[in-house]
XYZ file of C-alpha atoms in Angstrom:
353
model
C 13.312 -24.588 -8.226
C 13.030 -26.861 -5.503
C 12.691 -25.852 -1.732
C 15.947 -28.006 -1.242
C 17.502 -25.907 -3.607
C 15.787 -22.420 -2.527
C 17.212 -23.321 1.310
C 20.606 -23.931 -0.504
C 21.089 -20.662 -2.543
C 20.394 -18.807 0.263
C 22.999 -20.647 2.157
C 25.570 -19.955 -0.381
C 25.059 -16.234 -0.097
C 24.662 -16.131 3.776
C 28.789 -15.733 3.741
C 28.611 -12.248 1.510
C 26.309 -10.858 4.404
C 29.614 -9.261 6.482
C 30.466 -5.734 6.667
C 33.849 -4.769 6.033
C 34.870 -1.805 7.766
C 37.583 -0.596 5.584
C 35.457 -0.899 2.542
C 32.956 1.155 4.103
C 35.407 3.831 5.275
C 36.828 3.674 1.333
C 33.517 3.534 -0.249
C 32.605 6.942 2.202
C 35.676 9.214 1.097
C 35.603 7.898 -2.375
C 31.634 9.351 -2.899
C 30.744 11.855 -0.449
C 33.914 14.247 -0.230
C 33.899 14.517 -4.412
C 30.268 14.903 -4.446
C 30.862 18.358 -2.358
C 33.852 18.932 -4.665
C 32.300 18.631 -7.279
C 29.180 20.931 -6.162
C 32.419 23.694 -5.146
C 33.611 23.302 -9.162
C 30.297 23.537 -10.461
C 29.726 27.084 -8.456
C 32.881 28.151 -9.094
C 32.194 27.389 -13.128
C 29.743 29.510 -13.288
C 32.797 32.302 -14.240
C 33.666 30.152 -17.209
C 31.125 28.756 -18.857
C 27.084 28.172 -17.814
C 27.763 25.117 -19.500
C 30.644 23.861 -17.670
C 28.445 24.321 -15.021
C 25.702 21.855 -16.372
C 28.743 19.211 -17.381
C 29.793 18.991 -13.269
C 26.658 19.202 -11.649
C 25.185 15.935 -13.968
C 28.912 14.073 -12.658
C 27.961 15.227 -9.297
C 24.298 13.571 -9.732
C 26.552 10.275 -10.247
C 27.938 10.639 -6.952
C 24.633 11.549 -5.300
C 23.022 8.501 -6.868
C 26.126 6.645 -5.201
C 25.183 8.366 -2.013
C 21.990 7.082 -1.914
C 23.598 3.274 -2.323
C 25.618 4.127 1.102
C 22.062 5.115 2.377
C 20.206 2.073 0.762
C 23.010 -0.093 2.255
C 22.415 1.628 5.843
C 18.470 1.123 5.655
C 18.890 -2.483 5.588
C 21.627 -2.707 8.459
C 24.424 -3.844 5.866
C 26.801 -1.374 5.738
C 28.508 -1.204 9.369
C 27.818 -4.127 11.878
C 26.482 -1.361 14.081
C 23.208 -0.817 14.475
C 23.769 3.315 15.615
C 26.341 3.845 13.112
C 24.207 2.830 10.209
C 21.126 4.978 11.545
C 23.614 7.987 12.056
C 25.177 7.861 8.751
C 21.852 6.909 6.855
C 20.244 9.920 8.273
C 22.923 12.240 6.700
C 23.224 10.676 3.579
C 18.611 10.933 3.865
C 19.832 14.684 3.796
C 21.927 14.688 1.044
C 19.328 12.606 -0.787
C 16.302 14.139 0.524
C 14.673 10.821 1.266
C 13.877 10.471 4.858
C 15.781 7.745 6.584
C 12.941 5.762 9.058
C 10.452 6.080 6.551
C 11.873 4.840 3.885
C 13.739 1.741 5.791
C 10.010 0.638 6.651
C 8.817 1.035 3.196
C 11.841 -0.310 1.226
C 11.471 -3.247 3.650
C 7.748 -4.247 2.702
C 9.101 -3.537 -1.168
C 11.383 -6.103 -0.253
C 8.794 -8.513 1.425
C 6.354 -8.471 -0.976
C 8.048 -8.138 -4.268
C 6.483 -9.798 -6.914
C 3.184 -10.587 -5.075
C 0.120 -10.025 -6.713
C -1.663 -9.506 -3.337
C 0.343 -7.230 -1.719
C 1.796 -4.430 -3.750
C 1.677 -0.913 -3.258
C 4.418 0.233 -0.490
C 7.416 0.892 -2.297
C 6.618 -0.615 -5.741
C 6.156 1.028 -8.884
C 2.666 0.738 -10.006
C 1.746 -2.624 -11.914
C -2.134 -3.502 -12.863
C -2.252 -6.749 -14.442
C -4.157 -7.160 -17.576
C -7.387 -8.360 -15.829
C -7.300 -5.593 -13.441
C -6.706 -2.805 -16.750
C -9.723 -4.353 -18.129
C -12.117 -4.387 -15.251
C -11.106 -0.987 -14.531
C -12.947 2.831 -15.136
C -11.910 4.698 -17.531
C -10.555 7.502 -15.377
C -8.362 4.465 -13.566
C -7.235 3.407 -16.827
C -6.286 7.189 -17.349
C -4.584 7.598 -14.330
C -2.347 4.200 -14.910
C -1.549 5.203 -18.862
C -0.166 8.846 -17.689
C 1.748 6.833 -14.325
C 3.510 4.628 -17.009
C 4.158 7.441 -18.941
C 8.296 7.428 -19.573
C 7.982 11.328 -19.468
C 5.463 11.525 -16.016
C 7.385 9.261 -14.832
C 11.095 9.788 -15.264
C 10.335 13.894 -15.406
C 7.640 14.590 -12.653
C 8.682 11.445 -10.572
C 11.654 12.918 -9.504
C 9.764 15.784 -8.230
C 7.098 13.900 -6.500
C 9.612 11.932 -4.477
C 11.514 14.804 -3.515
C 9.023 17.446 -2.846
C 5.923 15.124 -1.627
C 5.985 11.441 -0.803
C 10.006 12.266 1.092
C 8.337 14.911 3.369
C 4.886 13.185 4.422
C 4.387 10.347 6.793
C 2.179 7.549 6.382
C -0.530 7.709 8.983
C 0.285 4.761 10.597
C 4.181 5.554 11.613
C 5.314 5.529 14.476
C 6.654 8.360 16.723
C 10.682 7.634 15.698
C 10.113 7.521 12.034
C 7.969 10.667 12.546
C 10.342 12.563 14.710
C 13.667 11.360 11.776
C 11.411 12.600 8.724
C 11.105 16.088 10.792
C 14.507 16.433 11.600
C 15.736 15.649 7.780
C 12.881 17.983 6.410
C 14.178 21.036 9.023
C 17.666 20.065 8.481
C 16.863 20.229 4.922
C 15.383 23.800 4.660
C 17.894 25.359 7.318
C 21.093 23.886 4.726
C 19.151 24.757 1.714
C 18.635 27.979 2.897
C 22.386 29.032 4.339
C 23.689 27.543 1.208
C 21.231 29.520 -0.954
C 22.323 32.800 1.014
C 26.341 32.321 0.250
C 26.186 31.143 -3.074
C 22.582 32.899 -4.317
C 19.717 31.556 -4.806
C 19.764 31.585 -8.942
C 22.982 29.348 -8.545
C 21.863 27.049 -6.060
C 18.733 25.924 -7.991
C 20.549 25.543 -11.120
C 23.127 23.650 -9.388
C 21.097 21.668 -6.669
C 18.057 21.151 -9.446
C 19.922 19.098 -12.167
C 21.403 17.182 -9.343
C 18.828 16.571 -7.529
C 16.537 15.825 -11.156
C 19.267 13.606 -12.648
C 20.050 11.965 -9.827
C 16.306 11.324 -9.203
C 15.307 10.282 -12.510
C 18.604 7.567 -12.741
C 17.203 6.566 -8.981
C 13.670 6.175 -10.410
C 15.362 4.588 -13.795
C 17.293 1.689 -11.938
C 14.554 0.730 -9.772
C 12.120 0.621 -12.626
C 14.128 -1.596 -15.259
C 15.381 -3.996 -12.432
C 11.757 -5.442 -12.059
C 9.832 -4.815 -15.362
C 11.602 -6.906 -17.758
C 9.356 -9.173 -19.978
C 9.028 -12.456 -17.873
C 9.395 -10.809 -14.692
C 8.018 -12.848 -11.515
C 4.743 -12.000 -10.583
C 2.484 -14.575 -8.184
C -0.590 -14.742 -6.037
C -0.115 -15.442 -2.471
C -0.349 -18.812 -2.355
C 1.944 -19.580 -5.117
C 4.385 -16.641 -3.899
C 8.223 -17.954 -2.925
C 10.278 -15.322 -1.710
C 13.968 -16.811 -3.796
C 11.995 -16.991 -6.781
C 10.745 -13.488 -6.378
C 14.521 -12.358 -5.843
C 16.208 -14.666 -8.270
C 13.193 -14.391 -10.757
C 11.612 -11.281 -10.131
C 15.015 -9.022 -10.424
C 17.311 -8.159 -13.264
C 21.260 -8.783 -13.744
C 21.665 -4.875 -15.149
C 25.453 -5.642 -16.615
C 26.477 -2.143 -17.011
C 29.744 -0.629 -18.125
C 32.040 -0.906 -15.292
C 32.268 3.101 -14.814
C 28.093 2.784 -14.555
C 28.609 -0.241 -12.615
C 30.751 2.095 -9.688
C 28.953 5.069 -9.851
C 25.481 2.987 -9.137
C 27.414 0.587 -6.587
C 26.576 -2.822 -8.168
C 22.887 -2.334 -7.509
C 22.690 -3.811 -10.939
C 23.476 -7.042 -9.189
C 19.790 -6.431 -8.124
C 18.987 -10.166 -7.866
C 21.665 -10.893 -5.377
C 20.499 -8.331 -3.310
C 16.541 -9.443 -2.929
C 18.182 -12.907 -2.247
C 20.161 -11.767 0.930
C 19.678 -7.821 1.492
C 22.194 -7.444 3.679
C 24.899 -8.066 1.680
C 26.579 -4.770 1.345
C 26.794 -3.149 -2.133
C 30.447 -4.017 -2.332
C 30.124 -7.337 -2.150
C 27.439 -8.072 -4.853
C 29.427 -8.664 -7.594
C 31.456 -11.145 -5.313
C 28.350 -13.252 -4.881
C 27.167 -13.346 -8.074
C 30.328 -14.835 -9.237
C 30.733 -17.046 -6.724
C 27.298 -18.806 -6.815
C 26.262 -19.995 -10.158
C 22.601 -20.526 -10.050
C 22.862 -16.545 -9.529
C 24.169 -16.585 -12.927
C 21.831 -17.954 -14.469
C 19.220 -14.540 -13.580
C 17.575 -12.787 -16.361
C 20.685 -10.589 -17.845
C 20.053 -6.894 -19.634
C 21.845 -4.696 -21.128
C 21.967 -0.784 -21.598
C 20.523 -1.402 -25.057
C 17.853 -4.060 -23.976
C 16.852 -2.089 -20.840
C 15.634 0.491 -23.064
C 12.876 -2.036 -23.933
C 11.462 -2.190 -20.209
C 9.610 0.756 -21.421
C 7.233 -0.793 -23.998
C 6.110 -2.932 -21.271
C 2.699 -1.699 -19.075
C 0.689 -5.144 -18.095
C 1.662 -7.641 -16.717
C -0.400 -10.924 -18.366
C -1.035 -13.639 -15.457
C -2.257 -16.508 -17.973
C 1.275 -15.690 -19.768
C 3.331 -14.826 -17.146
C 5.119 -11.828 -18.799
C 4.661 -8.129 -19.046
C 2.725 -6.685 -22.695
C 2.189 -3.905 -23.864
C -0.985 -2.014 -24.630
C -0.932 -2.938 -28.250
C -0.545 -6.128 -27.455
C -3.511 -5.523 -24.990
C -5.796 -5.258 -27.930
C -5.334 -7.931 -30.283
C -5.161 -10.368 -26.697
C -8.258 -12.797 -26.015
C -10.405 -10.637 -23.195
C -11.588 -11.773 -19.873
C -13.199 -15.204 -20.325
C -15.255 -14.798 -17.204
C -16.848 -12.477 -14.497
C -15.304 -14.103 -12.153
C -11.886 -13.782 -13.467
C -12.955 -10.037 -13.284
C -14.249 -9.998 -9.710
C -10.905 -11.715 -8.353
C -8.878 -9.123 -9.953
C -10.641 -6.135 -8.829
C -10.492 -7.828 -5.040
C -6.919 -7.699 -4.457
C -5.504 -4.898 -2.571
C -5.373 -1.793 -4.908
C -1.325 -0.795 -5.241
C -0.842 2.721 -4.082
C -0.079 4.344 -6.953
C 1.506 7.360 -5.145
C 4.826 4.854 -4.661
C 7.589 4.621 -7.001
């Protein structure tokens, strides 16, 4: 793609980027109220049938997972055109979520920065090592990367590393705001969890509030994964990096049943977003029918997302993710020098997912 062309796509989503108020206001009552209703059912189950139970808190997971859209939508200042509103309304919704609202607007916005740069991942990525990097690496490294990518580490102890560690920790370098909002959520967090624990008791409340709060996490965890490792997913050095490539290239169409497609607010549309970020969730699917070269972005499916997960390395001379069987019938490393470059980049943070 030309830089004519780059500088035109971006024009032609430019008019998405407005907030509509009444959308908002719909797209608030229509997700928070029925999560809480459907947290009051799944207590009030419990009479019934422990299994009824289960059935309304994994629905009410949907509707946290379309809370945490409203709260994406408010990190990136897209959601109402004012700038207090979306801070006030992202913090509560960082409650609900349990992911701190300054902290992760910082991070989310270097994710967005950097994605698909070779040279600067680590802050709010999942984990990639390219093949050159796997091979140069210790053993212990390659251990640590093989149980990362792990579908079961990942999708059933990420949830609880997000939650319970990287949400409630500051980097050392944030500043005093973003300190003093991850405090507030985390003591806003205990003093809720604990009234609610004390009216409803505490064996409810975990089983009700933990498969939310897991199913929830692992779909969160889930989206964000398949939406950048497909097979010929964009990956560059720096000086070959274009941010609209990296959006256009680097990010999945996820077409989704429409029911899916609601409940995750169109962040399936995941290309159009790292194009113009603050187009509000509502207004994806407008822009991507509206501007055809978005069209033309790598589609999957439910059935071919399941495939992401094969996927561990991505292959710079190829320009596609392999897998680790794949790893060992490939050429190796032709020369030291090809192994010192790789092992110079920035490590990625594995912590961040």
């Amino acid at each position: 793609m030309s830089r004519e062309k780059t500088i035109q796509l971006r024009k032609s989503v430019k008019p998405f980027e407005t907030t509509d108020k009444k959308a908002s206001v719909i797209q608030i009552l229509n997700t928070i109220p029925p999560f809480f209703i459907l947290w009051a059912l799944a207590y009030m189950s419990l009479s019934v049938s422990v299994w009824l139970t289960v059935g309304l808190s994994v629905i009410a997971a949907g509707f946290l997972v379309r809370t945490f859209i409203i709260f994406h939508d408010c990190t990136h200042g897209s959601f109402f055109k004012n700038k207090k509103a979306n801070d006030t309304l992202g913090t509560i919704t960082g409650i609900m979520t349990l992911f701190p609202y300054e902290k992760w607007k910082r991070e989310h916005s270097i994710h967005h920065a950097t994605s698909g740069n070779l040279d600067k991942r680590g802050t709010g990525d999942i984990w990639v090592m390219t093949v050159e990097e796997y091979r140069a690496a210790t053993p212990l490294q390659r251990l640590g990367y093989r149980l990362y990518r792990n579908p079961i580490v990942m999708f059933g102890l990420g949830p609880l590393y997000l939650f319970l560690v990287s949400g409630r920790f500051n980097r050392k370098d944030a500043k005093p705001k973003e300190r003093r909002n991850t405090w507030f959520i985390n003591i806003a967090v205990v003093v809720i969890y604990t009234v609610t624990a004390l009216l409803v008791g505490w064996q409810a409340f975990l089983l009700i509030q933990g498969i939310i709060m897991f199913v929830g996490g692992m779909l969160g965890i889930w989206l964000f994964y398949v939406q950048h490792q497909f097979e010929d997913s964009y990956f560059e050095d720096e000086s070959e990096w274009d941010y609209v490539k990296a959006a256009v290239d680097g990010s999945s169409y996820y077409k989704l049943p429409l029911v899916l497609q609601w409940v995750t607010g169109n962040i399936g549309y995941h290309h159009v977003h790292h194009l113009a970020p603050r187009v509000p969730n509502y207004k994806l699917e407008e822009a991507h029918e509206s501007v055809e070269p978005l069209q033309k972005a790598t589609t999957i499916t439910l059935k071919t997302s399941l495939e992401s997960l094969r996927f561990k390395l991505f292959d710079e001379a190829n320009k596609r993710f392999i897998t680790f069987r794949e790893l060992k019938t490939s050429a190796p490393a032709r020369t030291r020098a090809a192994l010192g470059e790789a092992m110079s980049r920035p490590k990625p943070d594995a912590r961040k997912s």
